[in-house]
PDB file of C-alpha atoms in Angstrom:
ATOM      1  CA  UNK A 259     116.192  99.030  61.448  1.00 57.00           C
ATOM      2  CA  UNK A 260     119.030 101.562  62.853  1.00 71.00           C
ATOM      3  CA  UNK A 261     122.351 101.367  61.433  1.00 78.00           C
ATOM      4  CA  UNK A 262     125.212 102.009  63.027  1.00 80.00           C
ATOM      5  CA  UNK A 263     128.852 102.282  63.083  1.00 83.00           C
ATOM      6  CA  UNK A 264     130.495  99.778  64.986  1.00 85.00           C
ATOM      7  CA  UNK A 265     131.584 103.222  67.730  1.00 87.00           C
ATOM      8  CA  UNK A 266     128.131 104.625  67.104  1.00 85.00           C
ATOM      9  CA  UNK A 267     126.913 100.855  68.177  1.00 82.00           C
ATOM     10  CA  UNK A 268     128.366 100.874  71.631  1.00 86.00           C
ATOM     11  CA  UNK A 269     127.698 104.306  72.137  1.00 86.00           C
ATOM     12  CA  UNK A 270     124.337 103.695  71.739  1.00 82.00           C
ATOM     13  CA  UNK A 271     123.845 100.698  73.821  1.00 84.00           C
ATOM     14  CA  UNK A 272     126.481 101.493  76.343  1.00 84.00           C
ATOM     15  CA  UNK A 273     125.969 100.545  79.987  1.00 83.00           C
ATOM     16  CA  UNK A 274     125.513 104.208  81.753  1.00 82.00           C
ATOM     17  CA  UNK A 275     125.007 104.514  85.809  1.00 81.00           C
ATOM     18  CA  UNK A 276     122.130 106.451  87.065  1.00 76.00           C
ATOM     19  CA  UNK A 277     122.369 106.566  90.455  1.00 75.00           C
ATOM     20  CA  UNK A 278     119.199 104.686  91.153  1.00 75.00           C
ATOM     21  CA  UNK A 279     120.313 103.000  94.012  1.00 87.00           C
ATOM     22  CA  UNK A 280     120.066  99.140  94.738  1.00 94.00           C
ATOM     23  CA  UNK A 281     117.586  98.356  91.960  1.00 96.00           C
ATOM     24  CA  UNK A 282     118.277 100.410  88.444  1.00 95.00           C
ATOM     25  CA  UNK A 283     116.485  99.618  85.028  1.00 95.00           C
ATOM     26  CA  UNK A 284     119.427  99.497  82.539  1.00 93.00           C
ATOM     27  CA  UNK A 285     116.676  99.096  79.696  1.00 94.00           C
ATOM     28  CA  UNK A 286     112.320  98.430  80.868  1.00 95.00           C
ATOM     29  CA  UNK A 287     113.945  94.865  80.010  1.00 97.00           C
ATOM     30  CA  UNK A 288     117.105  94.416  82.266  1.00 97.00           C
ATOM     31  CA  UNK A 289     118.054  95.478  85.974  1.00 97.00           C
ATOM     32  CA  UNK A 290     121.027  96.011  87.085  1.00 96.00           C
ATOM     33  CA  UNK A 291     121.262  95.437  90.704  1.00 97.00           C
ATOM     34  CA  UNK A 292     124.401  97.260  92.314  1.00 96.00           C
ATOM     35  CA  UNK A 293     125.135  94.526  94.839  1.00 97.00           C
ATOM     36  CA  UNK A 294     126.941  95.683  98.003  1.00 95.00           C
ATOM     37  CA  UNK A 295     125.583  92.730  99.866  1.00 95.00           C
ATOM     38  CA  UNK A 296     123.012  90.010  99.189  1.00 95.00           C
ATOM     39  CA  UNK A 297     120.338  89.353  96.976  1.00 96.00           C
ATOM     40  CA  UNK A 298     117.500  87.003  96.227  1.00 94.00           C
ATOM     41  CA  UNK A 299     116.811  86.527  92.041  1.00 95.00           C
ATOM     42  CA  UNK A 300     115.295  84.177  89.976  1.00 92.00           C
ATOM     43  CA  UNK A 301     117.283  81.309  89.344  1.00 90.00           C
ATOM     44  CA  UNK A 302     118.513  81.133  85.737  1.00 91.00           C
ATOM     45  CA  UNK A 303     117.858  85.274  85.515  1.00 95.00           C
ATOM     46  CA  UNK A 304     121.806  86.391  85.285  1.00 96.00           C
ATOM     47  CA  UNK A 305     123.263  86.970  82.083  1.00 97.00           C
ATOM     48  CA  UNK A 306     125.998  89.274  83.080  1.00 97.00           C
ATOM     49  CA  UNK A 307     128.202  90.715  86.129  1.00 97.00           C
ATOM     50  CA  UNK A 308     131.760  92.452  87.162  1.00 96.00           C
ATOM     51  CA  UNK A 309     132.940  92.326  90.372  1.00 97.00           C
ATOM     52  CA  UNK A 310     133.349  89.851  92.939  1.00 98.00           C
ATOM     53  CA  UNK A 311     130.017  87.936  93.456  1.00 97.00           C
ATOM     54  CA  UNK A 312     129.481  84.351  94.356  1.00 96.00           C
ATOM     55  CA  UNK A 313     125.965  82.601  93.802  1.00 94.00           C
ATOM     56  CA  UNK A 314     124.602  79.985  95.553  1.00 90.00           C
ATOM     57  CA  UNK A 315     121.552  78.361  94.888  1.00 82.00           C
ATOM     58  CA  UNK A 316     118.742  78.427  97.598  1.00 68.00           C
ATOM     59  CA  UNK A 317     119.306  75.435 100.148  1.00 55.00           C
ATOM     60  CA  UNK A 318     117.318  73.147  99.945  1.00 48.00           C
ATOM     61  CA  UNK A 319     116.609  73.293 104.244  1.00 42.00           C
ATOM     62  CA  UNK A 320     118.018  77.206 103.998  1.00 53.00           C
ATOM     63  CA  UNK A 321     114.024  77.962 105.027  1.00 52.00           C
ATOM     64  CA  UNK A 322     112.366  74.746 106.623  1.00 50.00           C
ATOM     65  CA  UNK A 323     110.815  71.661 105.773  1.00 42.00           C
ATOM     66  CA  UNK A 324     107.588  73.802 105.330  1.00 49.00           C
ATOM     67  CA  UNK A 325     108.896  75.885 102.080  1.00 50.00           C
ATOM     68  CA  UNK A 326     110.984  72.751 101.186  1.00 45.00           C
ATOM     69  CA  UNK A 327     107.794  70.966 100.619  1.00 43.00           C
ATOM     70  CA  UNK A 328     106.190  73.555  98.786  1.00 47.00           C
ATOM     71  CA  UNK A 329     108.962  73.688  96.796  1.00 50.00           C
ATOM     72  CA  UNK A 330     108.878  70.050  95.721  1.00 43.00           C
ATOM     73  CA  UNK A 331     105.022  70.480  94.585  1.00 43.00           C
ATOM     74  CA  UNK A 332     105.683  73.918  92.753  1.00 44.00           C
ATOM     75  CA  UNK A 333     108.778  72.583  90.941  1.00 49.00           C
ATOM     76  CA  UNK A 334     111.750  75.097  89.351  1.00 44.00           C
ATOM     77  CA  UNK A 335     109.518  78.124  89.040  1.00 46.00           C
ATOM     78  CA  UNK A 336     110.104  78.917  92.459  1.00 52.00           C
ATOM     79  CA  UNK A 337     113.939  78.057  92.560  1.00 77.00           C
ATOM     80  CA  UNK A 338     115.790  81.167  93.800  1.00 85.00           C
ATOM     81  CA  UNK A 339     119.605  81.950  93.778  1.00 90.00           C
ATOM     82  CA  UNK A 340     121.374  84.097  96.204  1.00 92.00           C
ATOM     83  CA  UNK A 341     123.797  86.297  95.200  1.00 95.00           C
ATOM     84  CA  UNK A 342     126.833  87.585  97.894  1.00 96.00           C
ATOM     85  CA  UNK A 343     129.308  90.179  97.385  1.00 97.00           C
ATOM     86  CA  UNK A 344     130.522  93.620  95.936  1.00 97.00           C
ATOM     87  CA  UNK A 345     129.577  94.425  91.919  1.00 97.00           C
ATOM     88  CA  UNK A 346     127.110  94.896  89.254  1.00 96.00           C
ATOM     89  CA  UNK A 347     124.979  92.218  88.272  1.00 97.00           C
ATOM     90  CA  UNK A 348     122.381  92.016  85.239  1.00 97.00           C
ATOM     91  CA  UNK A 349     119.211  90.088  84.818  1.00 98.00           C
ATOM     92  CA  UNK A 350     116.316  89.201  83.248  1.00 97.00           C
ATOM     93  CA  UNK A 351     113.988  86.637  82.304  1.00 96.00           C
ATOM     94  CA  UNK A 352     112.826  86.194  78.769  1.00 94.00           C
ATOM     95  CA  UNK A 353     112.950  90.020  77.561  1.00 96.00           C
ATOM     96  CA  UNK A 354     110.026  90.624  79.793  1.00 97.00           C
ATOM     97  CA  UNK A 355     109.314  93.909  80.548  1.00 97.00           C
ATOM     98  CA  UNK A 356     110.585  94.711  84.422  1.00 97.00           C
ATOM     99  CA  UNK A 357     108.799  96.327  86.995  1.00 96.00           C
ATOM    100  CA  UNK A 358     110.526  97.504  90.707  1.00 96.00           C
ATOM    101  CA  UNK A 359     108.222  98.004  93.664  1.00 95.00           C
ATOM    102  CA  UNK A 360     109.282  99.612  96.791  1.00 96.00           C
ATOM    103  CA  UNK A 361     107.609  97.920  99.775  1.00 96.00           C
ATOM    104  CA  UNK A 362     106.633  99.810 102.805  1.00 97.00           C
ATOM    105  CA  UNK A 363     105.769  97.181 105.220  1.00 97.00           C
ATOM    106  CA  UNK A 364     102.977  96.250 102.701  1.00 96.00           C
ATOM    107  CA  UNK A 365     102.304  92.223 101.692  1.00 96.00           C
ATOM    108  CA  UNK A 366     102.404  91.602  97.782  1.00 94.00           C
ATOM    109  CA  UNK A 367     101.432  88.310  96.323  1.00 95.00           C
ATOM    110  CA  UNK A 368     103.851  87.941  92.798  1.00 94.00           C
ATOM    111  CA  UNK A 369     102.703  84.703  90.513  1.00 89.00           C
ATOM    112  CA  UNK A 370     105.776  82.575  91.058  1.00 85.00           C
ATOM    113  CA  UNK A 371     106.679  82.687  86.884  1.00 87.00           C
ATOM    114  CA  UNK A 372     106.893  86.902  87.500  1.00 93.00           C
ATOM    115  CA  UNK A 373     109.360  87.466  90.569  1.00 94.00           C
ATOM    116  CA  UNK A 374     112.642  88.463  89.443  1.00 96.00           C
ATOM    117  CA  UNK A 375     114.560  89.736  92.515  1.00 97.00           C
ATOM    118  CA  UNK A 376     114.277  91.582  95.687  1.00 97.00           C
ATOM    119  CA  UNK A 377     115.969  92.562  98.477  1.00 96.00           C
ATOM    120  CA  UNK A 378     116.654  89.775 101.969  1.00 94.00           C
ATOM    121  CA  UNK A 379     114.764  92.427 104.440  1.00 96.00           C
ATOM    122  CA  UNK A 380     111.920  91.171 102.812  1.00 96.00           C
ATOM    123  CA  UNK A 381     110.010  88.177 104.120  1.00 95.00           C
ATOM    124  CA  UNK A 382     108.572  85.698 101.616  1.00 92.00           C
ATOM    125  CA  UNK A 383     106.906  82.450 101.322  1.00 89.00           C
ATOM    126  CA  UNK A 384     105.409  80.222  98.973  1.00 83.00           C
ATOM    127  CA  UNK A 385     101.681  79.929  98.796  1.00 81.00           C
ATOM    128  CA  UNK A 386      99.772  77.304  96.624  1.00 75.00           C
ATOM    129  CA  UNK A 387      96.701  77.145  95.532  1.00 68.00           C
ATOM    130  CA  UNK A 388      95.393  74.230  96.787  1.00 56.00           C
ATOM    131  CA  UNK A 389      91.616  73.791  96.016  1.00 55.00           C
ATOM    132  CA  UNK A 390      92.961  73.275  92.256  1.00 54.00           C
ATOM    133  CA  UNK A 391      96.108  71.440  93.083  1.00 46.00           C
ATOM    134  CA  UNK A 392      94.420  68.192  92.524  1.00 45.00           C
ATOM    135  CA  UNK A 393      92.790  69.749  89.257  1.00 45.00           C
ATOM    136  CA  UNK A 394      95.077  70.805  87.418  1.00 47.00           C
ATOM    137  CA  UNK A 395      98.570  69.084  86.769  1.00 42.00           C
ATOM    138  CA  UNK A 396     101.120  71.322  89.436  1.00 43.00           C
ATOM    139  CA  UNK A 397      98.328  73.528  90.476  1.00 47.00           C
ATOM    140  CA  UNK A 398      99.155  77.241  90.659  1.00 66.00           C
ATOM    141  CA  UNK A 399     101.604  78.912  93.127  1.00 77.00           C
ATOM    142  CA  UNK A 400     102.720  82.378  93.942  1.00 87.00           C
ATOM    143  CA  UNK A 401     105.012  84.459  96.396  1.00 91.00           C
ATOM    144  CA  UNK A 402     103.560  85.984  99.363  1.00 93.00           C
ATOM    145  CA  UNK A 403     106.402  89.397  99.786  1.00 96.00           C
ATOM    146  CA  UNK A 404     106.031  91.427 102.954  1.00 97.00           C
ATOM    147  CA  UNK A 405     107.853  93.811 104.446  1.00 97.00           C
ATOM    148  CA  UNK A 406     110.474  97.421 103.522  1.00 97.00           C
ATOM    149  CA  UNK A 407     112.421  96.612 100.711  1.00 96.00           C
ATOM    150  CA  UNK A 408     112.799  96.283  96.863  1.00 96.00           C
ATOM    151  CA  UNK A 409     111.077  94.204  94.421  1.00 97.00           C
ATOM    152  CA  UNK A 410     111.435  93.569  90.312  1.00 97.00           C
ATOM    153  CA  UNK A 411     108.603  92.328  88.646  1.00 97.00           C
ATOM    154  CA  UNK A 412     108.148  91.022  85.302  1.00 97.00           C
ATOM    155  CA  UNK A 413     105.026  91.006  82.475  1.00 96.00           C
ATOM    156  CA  UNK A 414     104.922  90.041  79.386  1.00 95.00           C
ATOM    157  CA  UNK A 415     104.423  93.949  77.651  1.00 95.00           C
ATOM    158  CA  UNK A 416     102.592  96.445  79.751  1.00 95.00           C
ATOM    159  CA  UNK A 417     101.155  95.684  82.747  1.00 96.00           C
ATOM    160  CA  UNK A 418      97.784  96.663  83.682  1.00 96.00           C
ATOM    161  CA  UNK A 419      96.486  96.980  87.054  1.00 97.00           C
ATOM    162  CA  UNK A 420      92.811  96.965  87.946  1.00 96.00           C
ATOM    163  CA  UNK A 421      91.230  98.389  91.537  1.00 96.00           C
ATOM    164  CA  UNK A 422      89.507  96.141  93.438  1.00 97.00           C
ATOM    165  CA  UNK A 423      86.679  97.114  95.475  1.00 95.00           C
ATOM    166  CA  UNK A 424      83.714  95.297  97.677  1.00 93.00           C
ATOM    167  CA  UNK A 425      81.034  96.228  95.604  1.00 93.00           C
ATOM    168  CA  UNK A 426      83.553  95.574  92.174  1.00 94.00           C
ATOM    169  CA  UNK A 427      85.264  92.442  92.129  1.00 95.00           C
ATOM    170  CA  UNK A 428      87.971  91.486  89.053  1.00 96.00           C
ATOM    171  CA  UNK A 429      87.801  88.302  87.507  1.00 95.00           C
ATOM    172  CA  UNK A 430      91.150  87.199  85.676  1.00 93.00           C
ATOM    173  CA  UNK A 431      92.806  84.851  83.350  1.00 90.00           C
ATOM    174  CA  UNK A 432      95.690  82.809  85.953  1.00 87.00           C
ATOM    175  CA  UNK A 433      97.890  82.919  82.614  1.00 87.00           C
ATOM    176  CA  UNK A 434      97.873  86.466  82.307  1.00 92.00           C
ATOM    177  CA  UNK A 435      97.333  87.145  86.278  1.00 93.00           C
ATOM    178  CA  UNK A 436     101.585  88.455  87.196  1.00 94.00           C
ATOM    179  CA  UNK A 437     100.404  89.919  91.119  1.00 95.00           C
ATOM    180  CA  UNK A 438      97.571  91.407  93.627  1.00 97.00           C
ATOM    181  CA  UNK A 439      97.686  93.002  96.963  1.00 96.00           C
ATOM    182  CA  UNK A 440      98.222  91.313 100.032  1.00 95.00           C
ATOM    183  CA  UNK A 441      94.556  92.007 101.553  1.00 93.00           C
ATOM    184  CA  UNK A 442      93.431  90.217  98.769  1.00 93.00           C
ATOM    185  CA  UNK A 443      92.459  86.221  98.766  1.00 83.00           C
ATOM    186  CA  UNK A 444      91.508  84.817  95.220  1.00 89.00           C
ATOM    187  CA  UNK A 445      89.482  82.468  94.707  1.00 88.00           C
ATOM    188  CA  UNK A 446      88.833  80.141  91.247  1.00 84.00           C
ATOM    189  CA  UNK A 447      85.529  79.666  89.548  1.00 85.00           C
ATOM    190  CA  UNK A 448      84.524  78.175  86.679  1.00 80.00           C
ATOM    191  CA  UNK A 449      81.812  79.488  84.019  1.00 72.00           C
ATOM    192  CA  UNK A 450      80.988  77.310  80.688  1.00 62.00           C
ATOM    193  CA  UNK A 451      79.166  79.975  79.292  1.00 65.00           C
ATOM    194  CA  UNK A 452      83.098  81.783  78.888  1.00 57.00           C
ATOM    195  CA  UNK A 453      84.397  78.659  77.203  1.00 53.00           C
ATOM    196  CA  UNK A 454      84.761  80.094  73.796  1.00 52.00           C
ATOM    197  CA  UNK A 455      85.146  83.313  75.103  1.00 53.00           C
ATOM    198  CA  UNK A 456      88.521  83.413  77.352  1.00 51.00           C
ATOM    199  CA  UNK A 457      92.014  82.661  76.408  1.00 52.00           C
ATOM    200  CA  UNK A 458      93.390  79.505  74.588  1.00 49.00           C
ATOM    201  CA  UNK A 459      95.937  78.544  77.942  1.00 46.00           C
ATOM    202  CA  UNK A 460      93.408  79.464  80.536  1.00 44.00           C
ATOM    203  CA  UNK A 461      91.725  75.688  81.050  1.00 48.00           C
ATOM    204  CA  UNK A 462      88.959  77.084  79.308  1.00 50.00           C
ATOM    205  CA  UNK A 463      86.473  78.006  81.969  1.00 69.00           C
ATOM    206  CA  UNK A 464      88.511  78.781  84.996  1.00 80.00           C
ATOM    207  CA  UNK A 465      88.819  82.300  86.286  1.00 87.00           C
ATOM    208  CA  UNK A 466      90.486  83.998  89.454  1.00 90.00           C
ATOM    209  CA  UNK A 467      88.026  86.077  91.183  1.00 93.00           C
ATOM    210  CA  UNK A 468      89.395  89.222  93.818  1.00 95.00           C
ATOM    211  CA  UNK A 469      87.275  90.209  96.077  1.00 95.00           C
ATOM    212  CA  UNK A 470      87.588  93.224  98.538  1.00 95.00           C
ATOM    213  CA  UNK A 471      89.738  96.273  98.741  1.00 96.00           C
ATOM    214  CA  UNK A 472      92.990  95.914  96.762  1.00 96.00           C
ATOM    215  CA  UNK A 473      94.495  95.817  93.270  1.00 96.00           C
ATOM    216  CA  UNK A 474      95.397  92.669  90.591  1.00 97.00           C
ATOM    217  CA  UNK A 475      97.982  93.254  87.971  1.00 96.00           C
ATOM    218  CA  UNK A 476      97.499  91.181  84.872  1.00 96.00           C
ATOM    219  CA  UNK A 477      99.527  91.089  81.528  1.00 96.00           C
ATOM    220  CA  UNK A 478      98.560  90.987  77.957  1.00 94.00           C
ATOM    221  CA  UNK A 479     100.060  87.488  77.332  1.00 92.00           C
ATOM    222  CA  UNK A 480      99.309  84.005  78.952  1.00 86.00           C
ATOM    223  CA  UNK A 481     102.135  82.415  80.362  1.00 78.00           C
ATOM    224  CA  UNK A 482     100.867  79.049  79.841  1.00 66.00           C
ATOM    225  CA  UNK A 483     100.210  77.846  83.544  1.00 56.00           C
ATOM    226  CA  UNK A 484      97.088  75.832  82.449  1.00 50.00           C
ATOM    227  CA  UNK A 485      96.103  74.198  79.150  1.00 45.00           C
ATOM    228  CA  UNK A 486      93.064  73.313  77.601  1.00 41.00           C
ATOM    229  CA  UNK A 487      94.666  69.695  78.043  1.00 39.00           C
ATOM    230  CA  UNK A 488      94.895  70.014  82.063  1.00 34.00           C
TER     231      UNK A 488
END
């Protein structure tokens, strides 16, 4: 354990600007976001700011009845909270490690538990699993990004990502699947032989399989989507 003097203390851990731009990783586990304008973050994510920002969480018609649906089914995971104005504002979710991803026009799918913020440019949507909706209790959803802009990520530790190819395909655990490439269209199967075999959390059998050209990032750590109970 470091000990410290109570000026060596804030020297240590004192907030310092890098001139990163928008997105800027105070510590791998909290972003600083040096709002000029508007963002999009996880709802619940801010534990600090200065300045003068107002949030607002997202209305519940701000995108259509078609995302206010999806909402309803995918329940506060996918709650968002915009945040207006001129400052610096801090977050993070759970002391997960963060990630930022600068889009190009690409698509990127994020599991819904592992989005953290990103910039309005960016056009999202919610997208739900549905052939295991009626499997598994709240099925599984994720966010469909697209677009030029900035994204923040989480994982639980470091993330791993695994190439995809047509004659290679990745199967996954959905607990410890965080995000994939937007070419990419998983599908579940289920295997009994693997019942011993994968992770406590993962519903035993069931496994995402990618197909195709693309990447899947997964995490050392199930987040718990499914149980063995589901």
């Amino acid at each position: 354990m470091n000990r410290y003097s109570l000026e060596e203390f804030v020297d240590a851990t004192r907030q310092e600007d890098k001139g990163e731009g928008l997105f800027e990783l105070e510590t791998p586990r909290l972003l600083e976001i040096n709002l000029t304008d508007q963002i999009w973050a996880k709802s619940g994510a801010m534990i600090s700011y200065q300045g003068n920002i107002k949030f607002a969480r997202e209305g519940i018609l701000e995108h259509g009845l078609g995302k206010m649906f999806k909402r309803a089914f995918s329940g506060e995971g996918s709650a968002l909270m915009k945040a207006t104005g001129n400052g610096k504002l801090y977050v993070a979710d759970q002391g997960k490690k963060i990630s930022i991803i600068r889009l190009a026009g690409e698509a990127f799918y994020v599991s819904g538990n592992d989005l953290l913020a990103f910039e309005p440019s960016l056009k999202w949507d919610i997208k739900l699993m549905r052939k295991i909706a009626g499997m598994l209790s709240g099925g599984l959803f994720n966010i469909r990004l697209e677009g030029y802009g900035m994204v923040a990520i989480t994982s639980h530790y470091e993330p791993l990502t695994l190439v995809v190819s047509p004659n290679q395909p990745v199967y996954t655990d959905p607990n410890a699947t965080v995000a994939w490439s937007g070419n990419l269209q998983p599908e579940f199967v289920a295997d009994v032989s693997l019942k011993t075999f994968v992770g406590r959390g993962s519903g035993d059998s069931l496994q995402m399989k990618f197909t195709g050209d693309g990447f899947v990032v997964v995490q050392p750590f199930e987040e718990g989507y499914f149980s063995n109970d589901s």
